PDB file of C-alpha atoms (C1' of nucleotides) in Angstrom:
ATOM      1  CA  MET P   1      23.103  10.366  16.327  1.00 38.00           C
ATOM      2  CA  ASP P   2      23.526   6.839  15.517  1.00 40.00           C
ATOM      3  CA  THR P   3      21.773   4.450  13.076  1.00 45.00           C
ATOM      4  CA  THR P   4      19.207   3.096  15.695  1.00 52.00           C
ATOM      5  CA  ASP P   5      15.935   4.747  16.337  1.00 51.00           C
ATOM      6  CA  ARG P   6      14.323   5.074  19.764  1.00 51.00           C
ATOM      7  CA  PHE P   7      13.131   1.561  19.790  1.00 53.00           C
ATOM      8  CA  GLY P   8      16.764   0.333  19.260  1.00 55.00           C
ATOM      9  CA  LEU P   9      16.152  -0.762  15.809  1.00 61.00           C
ATOM     10  CA  ALA P  10      18.710  -0.326  13.190  1.00 66.00           C
ATOM     11  CA  TYR P  11      16.010   0.459  10.388  1.00 74.00           C
ATOM     12  CA  ASP P  12      13.529   3.040  10.933  1.00 80.00           C
ATOM     13  CA  VAL P  13      10.537   2.906   8.690  1.00 82.00           C
ATOM     14  CA  PHE P  14       9.821   6.608   9.552  1.00 82.00           C
ATOM     15  CA  SER P  15      12.980   7.773   7.363  1.00 85.00           C
ATOM     16  CA  ARG P  16      12.797   7.554   3.892  1.00 79.00           C
ATOM     17  CA  ASN P  17      15.392   5.530   1.917  1.00 76.00           C
ATOM     18  CA  CYS P  18      15.025   2.970   4.623  1.00 86.00           C
ATOM     19  CA  PRO P  19      14.968  -0.623   3.369  1.00 87.00           C
ATOM     20  CA  SER P  20      12.336  -1.707   5.961  1.00 90.00           C
ATOM     21  CA  ARG P  21       9.982   0.794   4.325  1.00 88.00           C
ATOM     22  CA  GLY P  22      10.065  -0.969   1.051  1.00 91.00           C
ATOM     23  CA  THR P  23       9.551  -4.483   2.507  1.00 94.00           C
ATOM     24  CA  LEU P  24       6.627  -3.098   4.572  1.00 92.00           C
ATOM     25  CA  GLU P  25       5.168  -1.923   1.357  1.00 92.00           C
ATOM     26  CA  HIS P  26       5.590  -5.449  -0.226  1.00 95.00           C
ATOM     27  CA  VAL P  27       3.986  -7.091   2.863  1.00 94.00           C
ATOM     28  CA  THR P  28       0.954  -4.550   3.204  1.00 91.00           C
ATOM     29  CA  GLY P  29       0.427  -3.515  -0.344  1.00 89.00           C
ATOM     30  CA  ARG P  30      -2.799  -4.389  -2.008  1.00 86.00           C
ATOM     31  CA  TRP P  31      -1.614  -7.602  -3.591  1.00 93.00           C
ATOM     32  CA  GLY P  32       1.287  -8.387  -1.153  1.00 94.00           C
ATOM     33  CA  ALA P  33      -1.185  -8.743   1.840  1.00 92.00           C
ATOM     34  CA  LEU P  34      -3.604 -10.773  -0.130  1.00 92.00           C
ATOM     35  CA  THR P  35      -1.175 -13.061  -1.468  1.00 95.00           C
ATOM     36  CA  LEU P  36       0.474 -13.712   2.025  1.00 96.00           C
ATOM     37  CA  GLY P  37      -2.966 -14.120   3.513  1.00 94.00           C
ATOM     38  CA  ALA P  38      -3.774 -16.717   0.732  1.00 94.00           C
ATOM     39  CA  LEU P  39      -0.627 -18.495   1.438  1.00 97.00           C
ATOM     40  CA  SER P  40      -1.130 -18.699   5.055  1.00 96.00           C
ATOM     41  CA  GLU P  41      -3.483 -21.587   4.820  1.00 93.00           C
ATOM     42  CA  SER P  42      -1.627 -23.665   2.397  1.00 96.00           C
ATOM     43  CA  SER P  43       0.914 -23.665  -0.446  1.00 97.00           C
ATOM     44  CA  LEU P  44      -0.605 -22.836  -3.774  1.00 97.00           C
ATOM     45  CA  ARG P  45       0.368 -23.086  -7.502  1.00 97.00           C
ATOM     46  CA  PHE P  46       0.324 -19.849  -9.639  1.00 97.00           C
ATOM     47  CA  ASN P  47      -3.044 -20.228 -10.931  1.00 96.00           C
ATOM     48  CA  GLU P  48      -4.522 -21.256  -7.796  1.00 96.00           C
ATOM     49  CA  LEU P  49      -3.264 -18.138  -6.212  1.00 95.00           C
ATOM     50  CA  ARG P  50      -4.745 -16.144  -9.023  1.00 94.00           C
ATOM     51  CA  ARG P  51      -8.141 -17.489  -8.450  1.00 92.00           C
ATOM     52  CA  ARG P  52      -7.798 -17.072  -4.710  1.00 91.00           C
ATOM     53  CA  VAL P  53      -6.759 -13.539  -4.993  1.00 91.00           C
ATOM     54  CA  ASP P  54      -9.753 -12.192  -6.312  1.00 87.00           C
ATOM     55  CA  GLY P  55      -9.026  -9.608  -9.181  1.00 89.00           C
ATOM     56  CA  VAL P  56      -5.205  -9.965  -9.460  1.00 93.00           C
ATOM     57  CA  SER P  57      -3.792  -9.907 -12.774  1.00 95.00           C
ATOM     58  CA  GLU P  58      -1.011 -12.261 -13.968  1.00 96.00           C
ATOM     59  CA  LYS P  59       1.507  -9.493 -14.278  1.00 96.00           C
ATOM     60  CA  MET P  60       0.723  -8.042 -10.622  1.00 96.00           C
ATOM     61  CA  LEU P  61       0.812 -11.535  -9.020  1.00 97.00           C
ATOM     62  CA  SER P  62       3.972 -12.384 -10.814  1.00 97.00           C
ATOM     63  CA  GLN P  63       5.597  -9.041  -9.738  1.00 97.00           C
ATOM     64  CA  THR P  64       4.238  -9.575  -6.217  1.00 97.00           C
ATOM     65  CA  LEU P  65       5.588 -13.101  -5.932  1.00 97.00           C
ATOM     66  CA  HIS P  66       9.057 -11.845  -7.096  1.00 96.00           C
ATOM     67  CA  ALA P  67       9.146  -9.295  -4.475  1.00 96.00           C
ATOM     68  CA  LEU P  68       7.977 -11.497  -1.808  1.00 97.00           C
ATOM     69  CA  GLU P  69      10.377 -14.213  -2.690  1.00 97.00           C
ATOM     70  CA  ARG P  70      13.264 -11.738  -2.960  1.00 96.00           C
ATOM     71  CA  ASP P  71      12.571 -10.587   0.526  1.00 97.00           C
ATOM     72  CA  GLY P  72      12.834 -14.071   1.913  1.00 98.00           C
ATOM     73  CA  LEU P  73       9.068 -14.315   2.798  1.00 98.00           C
ATOM     74  CA  VAL P  74       7.900 -16.607   0.169  1.00 98.00           C
ATOM     75  CA  HIS P  75       9.676 -19.744  -1.227  1.00 98.00           C
ATOM     76  CA  ARG P  76       9.263 -20.961  -4.869  1.00 97.00           C
ATOM     77  CA  GLU P  77       9.316 -24.484  -5.674  1.00 97.00           C
ATOM     78  CA  ALA P  78       9.493 -25.361  -9.445  1.00 96.00           C
ATOM     79  CA  GLN P  79       9.118 -28.998 -10.662  1.00 94.00           C
ATOM     80  CA  PRO P  80      10.981 -29.587 -13.768  1.00 91.00           C
ATOM     81  CA  THR P  81       7.997 -31.463 -15.418  1.00 93.00           C
ATOM     82  CA  ASN P  82       6.002 -30.788 -18.367  1.00 89.00           C
ATOM     83  CA  PRO P  83       3.478 -29.087 -18.078  1.00 91.00           C
ATOM     84  CA  PRO P  84       5.399 -27.277 -15.237  1.00 95.00           C
ATOM     85  CA  ARG P  85       4.222 -27.142 -11.893  1.00 96.00           C
ATOM     86  CA  VAL P  86       5.256 -24.468  -9.379  1.00 97.00           C
ATOM     87  CA  ASP P  87       4.232 -24.225  -5.823  1.00 98.00           C
ATOM     88  CA  TYR P  88       4.471 -21.050  -3.464  1.00 98.00           C
ATOM     89  CA  GLU P  89       4.802 -21.320   0.135  1.00 98.00           C
ATOM     90  CA  LEU P  90       5.675 -19.117   3.169  1.00 98.00           C
ATOM     91  CA  THR P  91       9.161 -19.335   4.455  1.00 98.00           C
ATOM     92  CA  PRO P  92       9.376 -19.397   8.391  1.00 98.00           C
ATOM     93  CA  LEU P  93      10.241 -15.609   8.421  1.00 98.00           C
ATOM     94  CA  GLY P  94       6.919 -15.363   6.021  1.00 98.00           C
ATOM     95  CA  ARG P  95       4.870 -17.232   8.470  1.00 98.00           C
ATOM     96  CA  GLU P  96       5.831 -14.750  11.303  1.00 98.00           C
ATOM     97  CA  VAL P  97       5.254 -11.850   9.208  1.00 98.00           C
ATOM     98  CA  THR P  98       2.057 -13.053   7.927  1.00 97.00           C
ATOM     99  CA  GLY P  99       0.641 -13.855  11.365  1.00 97.00           C
ATOM    100  CA  ARG P 100       1.055 -10.328  12.393  1.00 97.00           C
ATOM    101  CA  LEU P 101      -0.427  -9.126   9.118  1.00 96.00           C
ATOM    102  CA  LEU P 102      -3.545 -11.406   9.836  1.00 95.00           C
ATOM    103  CA  ASP P 103      -4.107 -10.183  13.260  1.00 95.00           C
ATOM    104  CA  LEU P 104      -4.413  -6.623  11.600  1.00 95.00           C
ATOM    105  CA  ILE P 105      -6.518  -7.743   8.901  1.00 93.00           C
ATOM    106  CA  HIS P 106      -8.814  -9.870  11.027  1.00 93.00           C
ATOM    107  CA  PHE P 107      -9.108  -6.944  13.456  1.00 96.00           C
ATOM    108  CA  VAL P 108     -10.046  -4.471  10.754  1.00 95.00           C
ATOM    109  CA  GLN P 109     -12.467  -6.818   9.239  1.00 93.00           C
ATOM    110  CA  GLY P 110     -14.058  -7.431  12.686  1.00 94.00           C
ATOM    111  CA  ARG P 111     -14.630  -3.543  13.029  1.00 96.00           C
ATOM    112  CA  MET P 112     -15.744  -2.588   9.781  1.00 95.00           C
ATOM    113  CA  ASP P 113     -19.264  -1.915  11.079  1.00 95.00           C
ATOM    114  CA  ASP P 114     -17.639   0.707  13.155  1.00 97.00           C
ATOM    115  CA  VAL P 115     -15.768   2.114  10.300  1.00 96.00           C
ATOM    116  CA  LEU P 116     -18.631   2.204   8.029  1.00 95.00           C
ATOM    117  CA  ALA P 117     -20.663   3.985  10.826  1.00 97.00           C
ATOM    118  CA  ALA P 118     -17.979   6.402  10.981  1.00 97.00           C
ATOM    119  CA  ARG P 119     -17.970   7.071   7.466  1.00 95.00           C
ATOM    120  CA  GLU P 120     -21.682   7.791   7.386  1.00 95.00           C
ATOM    121  CA  ARG P 121     -21.214  10.396  10.263  1.00 95.00           C
ATOM    122  CA  TYR P 122     -18.282  12.007   8.319  1.00 95.00           C
ATOM    123  CA  ASP P 123     -20.140  12.158   5.015  1.00 93.00           C
ATOM    124  CA  THR P 124     -23.542  13.415   6.368  1.00 92.00           C
ATOM    125  CA  ALA P 125     -21.766  16.018   8.472  1.00 89.00           C
ATOM    126  CA  ARG P 126     -20.256  17.441   5.414  1.00 82.00           C
ATOM    127  CA  GLY P 127     -23.405  17.340   3.282  1.00 65.00           C
ATOM    128  CA  GLY P 128     -22.536  14.485   0.876  1.00 52.00           C
ATOM    129  CA  ARG P 129     -19.238  16.116  -0.145  1.00 48.00           C
TER     130      ARG P 129
ATOM    131  CA  MET W   1     -23.317 -18.891  -0.126  1.00 36.00           C
ATOM    132  CA  ASP W   2     -23.858 -16.180   2.360  1.00 38.00           C
ATOM    133  CA  THR W   3     -22.122 -12.900   3.043  1.00 43.00           C
ATOM    134  CA  THR W   4     -19.782 -14.274   5.767  1.00 49.00           C
ATOM    135  CA  ASP W   5     -16.372 -15.887   4.903  1.00 49.00           C
ATOM    136  CA  ARG W   6     -14.660 -18.913   6.554  1.00 48.00           C
ATOM    137  CA  PHE W   7     -13.794 -16.877   9.529  1.00 51.00           C
ATOM    138  CA  GLY W   8     -17.250 -15.939  10.364  1.00 50.00           C
ATOM    139  CA  LEU W   9     -16.497 -12.178   9.279  1.00 54.00           C
ATOM    140  CA  ALA W  10     -19.112 -10.108   7.339  1.00 56.00           C
ATOM    141  CA  TYR W  11     -16.343  -8.576   5.196  1.00 64.00           C
ATOM    142  CA  ASP W  12     -13.874 -10.656   3.225  1.00 72.00           C
ATOM    143  CA  VAL W  13     -10.967  -8.807   2.370  1.00 75.00           C
ATOM    144  CA  PHE W  14      -9.993 -11.344  -0.271  1.00 75.00           C
ATOM    145  CA  SER W  15     -13.040 -10.235  -2.311  1.00 79.00           C
ATOM    146  CA  ARG W  16     -12.927  -7.278  -4.423  1.00 72.00           C
ATOM    147  CA  ASN W  17     -15.295  -4.378  -3.830  1.00 71.00           C
ATOM    148  CA  CYS W  18     -15.162  -5.472   0.005  1.00 82.00           C
ATOM    149  CA  PRO W  19     -14.962  -2.327   2.133  1.00 84.00           C
ATOM    150  CA  SER W  20     -12.383  -3.655   4.411  1.00 88.00           C
ATOM    151  CA  ARG W  21      -9.939  -3.724   1.531  1.00 86.00           C
ATOM    152  CA  GLY W  22     -10.125   0.039   1.190  1.00 90.00           C
ATOM    153  CA  THR W  23      -9.809   0.651   4.877  1.00 93.00           C
ATOM    154  CA  LEU W  24      -6.894  -1.872   5.081  1.00 91.00           C
ATOM    155  CA  GLU W  25      -5.368   0.147   2.199  1.00 91.00           C
ATOM    156  CA  HIS W  26      -5.758   3.466   4.128  1.00 94.00           C
ATOM    157  CA  VAL W  27      -4.177   1.870   7.369  1.00 94.00           C
ATOM    158  CA  THR W  28      -1.527  -0.014   5.541  1.00 91.00           C
ATOM    159  CA  GLY W  29      -0.636   2.276   2.677  1.00 88.00           C
ATOM    160  CA  ARG W  30       2.767   4.082   2.413  1.00 87.00           C
ATOM    161  CA  TRP W  31       1.504   7.370   4.302  1.00 93.00           C
ATOM    162  CA  GLY W  32      -1.307   5.906   6.361  1.00 95.00           C
ATOM    163  CA  ALA W  33       0.918   3.476   8.215  1.00 93.00           C
ATOM    164  CA  LEU W  34       3.534   6.181   8.781  1.00 93.00           C
ATOM    165  CA  THR W  35       0.865   8.660   9.919  1.00 96.00           C
ATOM    166  CA  LEU W  36      -0.862   6.132  12.395  1.00 97.00           C
ATOM    167  CA  GLY W  37       2.588   5.269  13.767  1.00 94.00           C
ATOM    168  CA  ALA W  38       3.480   8.867  14.369  1.00 95.00           C
ATOM    169  CA  LEU W  39       0.315   9.421  16.149  1.00 97.00           C
ATOM    170  CA  SER W  40       0.676   6.311  18.204  1.00 96.00           C
ATOM    171  CA  GLU W  41       3.068   8.338  20.521  1.00 93.00           C
ATOM    172  CA  SER W  42       1.125  11.593  21.013  1.00 96.00           C
ATOM    173  CA  SER W  43      -1.303  14.030  19.347  1.00 98.00           C
ATOM    174  CA  LEU W  44       0.345  16.039  16.663  1.00 98.00           C
ATOM    175  CA  ARG W  45      -0.328  19.248  14.599  1.00 98.00           C
ATOM    176  CA  PHE W  46      -0.429  19.212  10.910  1.00 97.00           C
ATOM    177  CA  ASN W  47       3.012  20.487  10.381  1.00 97.00           C
ATOM    178  CA  GLU W  48       4.487  18.432  13.284  1.00 97.00           C
ATOM    179  CA  LEU W  49       3.196  15.315  11.456  1.00 96.00           C
ATOM    180  CA  ARG W  50       4.606  16.589   8.286  1.00 95.00           C
ATOM    181  CA  ARG W  51       8.107  16.804   9.805  1.00 94.00           C
ATOM    182  CA  ARG W  52       7.691  13.435  11.559  1.00 93.00           C
ATOM    183  CA  VAL W  53       6.651  11.579   8.532  1.00 93.00           C
ATOM    184  CA  ASP W  54       9.791  11.872   6.385  1.00 90.00           C
ATOM    185  CA  GLY W  55       8.900  12.752   2.891  1.00 92.00           C
ATOM    186  CA  VAL W  56       5.182  13.283   2.890  1.00 95.00           C
ATOM    187  CA  SER W  57       3.940  16.100   0.916  1.00 96.00           C
ATOM    188  CA  GLU W  58       1.232  18.540   2.364  1.00 97.00           C
ATOM    189  CA  LYS W  59      -1.088  17.103  -0.382  1.00 97.00           C
ATOM    190  CA  MET W  60      -0.555  13.432   0.670  1.00 97.00           C
ATOM    191  CA  LEU W  61      -0.743  14.184   4.407  1.00 97.00           C
ATOM    192  CA  SER W  62      -3.761  16.112   3.992  1.00 97.00           C
ATOM    193  CA  GLN W  63      -5.615  13.308   2.022  1.00 97.00           C
ATOM    194  CA  THR W  64      -4.212  10.598   4.188  1.00 97.00           C
ATOM    195  CA  LEU W  65      -5.593  12.441   7.346  1.00 98.00           C
ATOM    196  CA  HIS W  66      -9.013  12.874   5.769  1.00 97.00           C
ATOM    197  CA  ALA W  67      -9.193   9.146   4.803  1.00 97.00           C
ATOM    198  CA  LEU W  68      -8.201   8.083   8.458  1.00 97.00           C
ATOM    199  CA  GLU W  69     -10.675  10.542   9.937  1.00 97.00           C
ATOM    200  CA  ARG W  70     -13.523   9.486   7.674  1.00 96.00           C
ATOM    201  CA  ASP W  71     -12.760   5.732   8.852  1.00 97.00           C
ATOM    202  CA  GLY W  72     -13.107   6.748  12.496  1.00 98.00           C
ATOM    203  CA  LEU W  73      -9.332   6.153  13.216  1.00 98.00           C
ATOM    204  CA  VAL W  74      -8.197   9.656  13.656  1.00 98.00           C
ATOM    205  CA  HIS W  75      -9.825  12.541  15.491  1.00 98.00           C
ATOM    206  CA  ARG W  76      -9.301  16.244  14.226  1.00 98.00           C
ATOM    207  CA  GLU W  77      -9.579  18.811  16.839  1.00 97.00           C
ATOM    208  CA  ALA W  78      -9.475  22.381  15.280  1.00 96.00           C
ATOM    209  CA  GLN W  79      -9.010  25.413  17.612  1.00 95.00           C
ATOM    210  CA  PRO W  80     -10.999  28.471  16.153  1.00 92.00           C
ATOM    211  CA  THR W  81      -8.051  30.848  16.861  1.00 92.00           C
ATOM    212  CA  ASN W  82      -5.746  32.809  14.763  1.00 89.00           C
ATOM    213  CA  PRO W  83      -3.421  31.524  13.504  1.00 91.00           C
ATOM    214  CA  PRO W  84      -5.411  28.278  13.595  1.00 95.00           C
ATOM    215  CA  ARG W  85      -4.236  25.265  15.541  1.00 97.00           C
ATOM    216  CA  VAL W  86      -5.272  21.712  14.683  1.00 98.00           C
ATOM    217  CA  ASP W  87      -4.378  18.785  16.499  1.00 98.00           C
ATOM    218  CA  TYR W  88      -4.694  15.070  15.177  1.00 98.00           C
ATOM    219  CA  GLU W  89      -5.026  12.061  17.661  1.00 98.00           C
ATOM    220  CA  LEU W  90      -5.989   8.445  17.329  1.00 98.00           C
ATOM    221  CA  THR W  91      -9.319   7.449  18.209  1.00 98.00           C
ATOM    222  CA  PRO W  92      -9.936   4.407  20.646  1.00 98.00           C
ATOM    223  CA  LEU W  93     -10.547   2.349  17.459  1.00 98.00           C
ATOM    224  CA  GLY W  94      -7.550   3.961  15.742  1.00 98.00           C
ATOM    225  CA  ARG W  95      -5.368   3.039  18.942  1.00 98.00           C
ATOM    226  CA  GLU W  96      -6.419  -0.748  18.586  1.00 98.00           C
ATOM    227  CA  VAL W  97      -5.721  -0.776  14.970  1.00 98.00           C
ATOM    228  CA  THR W  98      -2.359   1.087  15.307  1.00 97.00           C
ATOM    229  CA  GLY W  99      -1.253  -1.364  18.072  1.00 97.00           C
ATOM    230  CA  ARG W 100      -1.610  -4.257  15.671  1.00 97.00           C
ATOM    231  CA  LEU W 101       0.033  -2.058  12.896  1.00 96.00           C
ATOM    232  CA  LEU W 102       2.882  -1.553  14.923  1.00 95.00           C
ATOM    233  CA  ASP W 103       3.457  -5.050  15.835  1.00 96.00           C
ATOM    234  CA  LEU W 104       3.847  -5.811  12.244  1.00 96.00           C
ATOM    235  CA  ILE W 105       6.141  -2.963  11.619  1.00 93.00           C
ATOM    236  CA  HIS W 106       8.398  -3.366  14.652  1.00 94.00           C
ATOM    237  CA  PHE W 107       8.671  -7.031  13.720  1.00 96.00           C
ATOM    238  CA  VAL W 108       9.626  -6.511  10.214  1.00 95.00           C
ATOM    239  CA  GLN W 109      12.151  -3.751  11.253  1.00 93.00           C
ATOM    240  CA  GLY W 110      13.615  -6.132  13.688  1.00 95.00           C
ATOM    241  CA  ARG W 111      14.120  -8.712  10.864  1.00 96.00           C
ATOM    242  CA  MET W 112      15.545  -6.529   8.305  1.00 95.00           C
ATOM    243  CA  ASP W 113      19.007  -8.070   8.484  1.00 96.00           C
ATOM    244  CA  ASP W 114      17.320 -11.451   7.512  1.00 97.00           C
ATOM    245  CA  VAL W 115      15.394  -9.742   4.559  1.00 97.00           C
ATOM    246  CA  LEU W 116      18.390  -7.923   3.404  1.00 96.00           C
ATOM    247  CA  ALA W 117      20.388 -11.233   3.526  1.00 97.00           C
ATOM    248  CA  ALA W 118      17.688 -13.047   1.655  1.00 97.00           C
ATOM    249  CA  ARG W 119      17.893 -10.322  -1.144  1.00 95.00           C
ATOM    250  CA  GLU W 120      21.514 -10.611  -1.501  1.00 94.00           C
ATOM    251  CA  ARG W 121      21.134 -14.406  -2.107  1.00 95.00           C
ATOM    252  CA  TYR W 122      18.147 -13.925  -4.703  1.00 94.00           C
ATOM    253  CA  ASP W 123      20.087 -11.245  -6.554  1.00 93.00           C
ATOM    254  CA  THR W 124      23.521 -13.138  -6.719  1.00 91.00           C
ATOM    255  CA  ALA W 125      21.730 -16.238  -7.544  1.00 88.00           C
ATOM    256  CA  ARG W 126      20.308 -14.497 -10.571  1.00 81.00           C
ATOM    257  CA  GLY W 127      23.353 -12.515 -11.570  1.00 63.00           C
ATOM    258  CA  GLY W 128      22.263  -9.014 -10.837  1.00 51.00           C
ATOM    259  CA  ARG W 129      19.166  -9.230 -12.746  1.00 48.00           C
TER     260      ARG W 129
ATOM    261  C1'  DC A   1       0.499 -24.517 -16.705  1.00 71.15           C
ATOM    262  C1'  DA A   2       3.620 -20.814 -15.482  1.00 71.15           C
ATOM    263  C1'  DG A   3       5.019 -17.111 -16.793  1.00 71.15           C
ATOM    264  C1'  DA A   4       7.522 -12.915 -19.719  1.00 71.15           C
ATOM    265  C1'  DA A   5       6.969  -8.806 -22.750  1.00 71.15           C
ATOM    266  C1'  DT A   6       4.326  -4.971 -24.389  1.00 71.15           C
ATOM    267  C1'  DC A   7       0.923  -1.436 -24.679  1.00 71.15           C
ATOM    268  C1'  DC A   8      -1.622   2.015 -22.603  1.00 71.15           C
ATOM    269  C1'  DG A   9      -5.012   4.299 -19.741  1.00 71.15           C
ATOM    270  C1'  DA A  10      -5.915   5.012 -14.376  1.00 71.15           C
ATOM    271  C1'  DT A  11      -4.058   6.613 -10.220  1.00 71.15           C
ATOM    272  C1'  DA A  12      -0.719   8.068  -6.962  1.00 71.15           C
ATOM    273  C1'  DT A  13       2.355  11.344  -5.854  1.00 71.15           C
ATOM    274  C1'  DG A  14       5.321  15.659  -5.927  1.00 71.15           C
ATOM    275  C1'  DA A  15       6.204  20.520  -6.610  1.00 71.15           C
ATOM    276  C1'  DT A  16       4.481  24.665  -6.659  1.00 71.15           C
ATOM    277  C1'  DA A  17       1.213  28.442  -5.900  1.00 71.15           C
ATOM    278  C1'  DC A  18      -2.448  30.485  -3.378  1.00 71.15           C
ATOM    279  C1'  DT A  19      -6.027  31.314   0.608  1.00 71.15           C
ATOM    280  C1'  DG A  20      -8.332  32.173   5.238  1.00 71.15           C
TER     281       DG A  20
ATOM    282  C1'  DC K   1      -0.470  27.678  10.691  1.00 71.15           C
ATOM    283  C1'  DA K   2      -3.115  24.705   8.186  1.00 71.15           C
ATOM    284  C1'  DG K   3      -4.519  23.640   4.450  1.00 71.15           C
ATOM    285  C1'  DT K   4      -6.614  23.810  -0.836  1.00 71.15           C
ATOM    286  C1'  DA K   5      -6.061  23.990  -6.038  1.00 71.15           C
ATOM    287  C1'  DT K   6      -3.442  23.048 -10.062  1.00 71.15           C
ATOM    288  C1'  DC K   7      -0.264  20.971 -13.011  1.00 71.15           C
ATOM    289  C1'  DA K   8       3.211  17.530 -14.515  1.00 71.15           C
ATOM    290  C1'  DT K   9       4.819  12.943 -14.013  1.00 71.15           C
ATOM    291  C1'  DA K  10       5.956   8.561 -12.267  1.00 71.15           C
ATOM    292  C1'  DT K  11       4.257   4.567 -11.115  1.00 71.15           C
ATOM    293  C1'  DC K  12       0.597   1.245 -10.926  1.00 71.15           C
ATOM    294  C1'  DG K  13      -2.339  -1.970 -12.845  1.00 71.15           C
ATOM    295  C1'  DG K  14      -5.116  -4.336 -16.512  1.00 71.15           C
ATOM    296  C1'  DA K  15      -5.558  -6.541 -21.156  1.00 71.15           C
ATOM    297  C1'  DT K  16      -3.422  -8.806 -24.553  1.00 71.15           C
ATOM    298  C1'  DT K  17      -0.072 -11.399 -26.939  1.00 71.15           C
ATOM    299  C1'  DC K  18       3.583 -14.765 -27.018  1.00 71.15           C
ATOM    300  C1'  DT K  19       6.788 -18.802 -25.249  1.00 71.15           C
ATOM    301  C1'  DG K  20       8.796 -23.263 -23.284  1.00 71.15           C
TER     302       DG K  20
END
DNA sequence: CAGAATCCGATATGATACTG
DNA sequence: CAGTATCATATCGGATTCTG
């Protein structure tokens, strides 16, 4: 038994305490995914992001950006001006990750009619419970 | 202003109260992603899944499976035997979604060395805070 | 503008016990 | 085996306030 899984990868997301599990959660979490998606089109300032990601609070956006920056997926560029101007953009690694994330998001969005239909079947089969 | 976004999709995950946001959370959430990943290889019984998805509790697995089944991504096949035997497997839609999910997961796993290096740079640059 | 800090309620999750 | 029900808690997340 070594440290690589059956895919030949050193980090197996199926095991707890595996670092990739944490990064995956940053990427796919509610605010992480939406933030990366917003940044996939252009770099954005803090409050631009806040408006773009509908419903995110300052606190969660700040926290999300810190996690993504720490993982090396987002780059923070601060201008030492007054008032301050800070731009966030995807790193090369962040762009690769986001590309795959968006494939998933767009696919699910494109199949929501199927999902909604499945939900109705499920709900009616169980009498509204 | 209509109901389709700039991708021509009827459901825009960037808007709150969009149903695709919920499904995406089922798919990418901590337990949803791991459950789909486990089922991508073969259909599994409840307790097989529980062992495969390291750390999941009965409660969370049950809850996760219900959500995925309701969204039409997982099929539940119950044998009316005693003791009961219940198999879970991906639906065709579930397989398509999971394929894209695994692309993302495997990519992130394969780049964890980069992520870990970025974290160290981030942490040392800020003196352990 | 870009955030940090704080308070506090909502939700997610885990451990445990119980049922058919 | 395949779950459900209950309880305690940890974490999430939002609103507000404050600062450079």
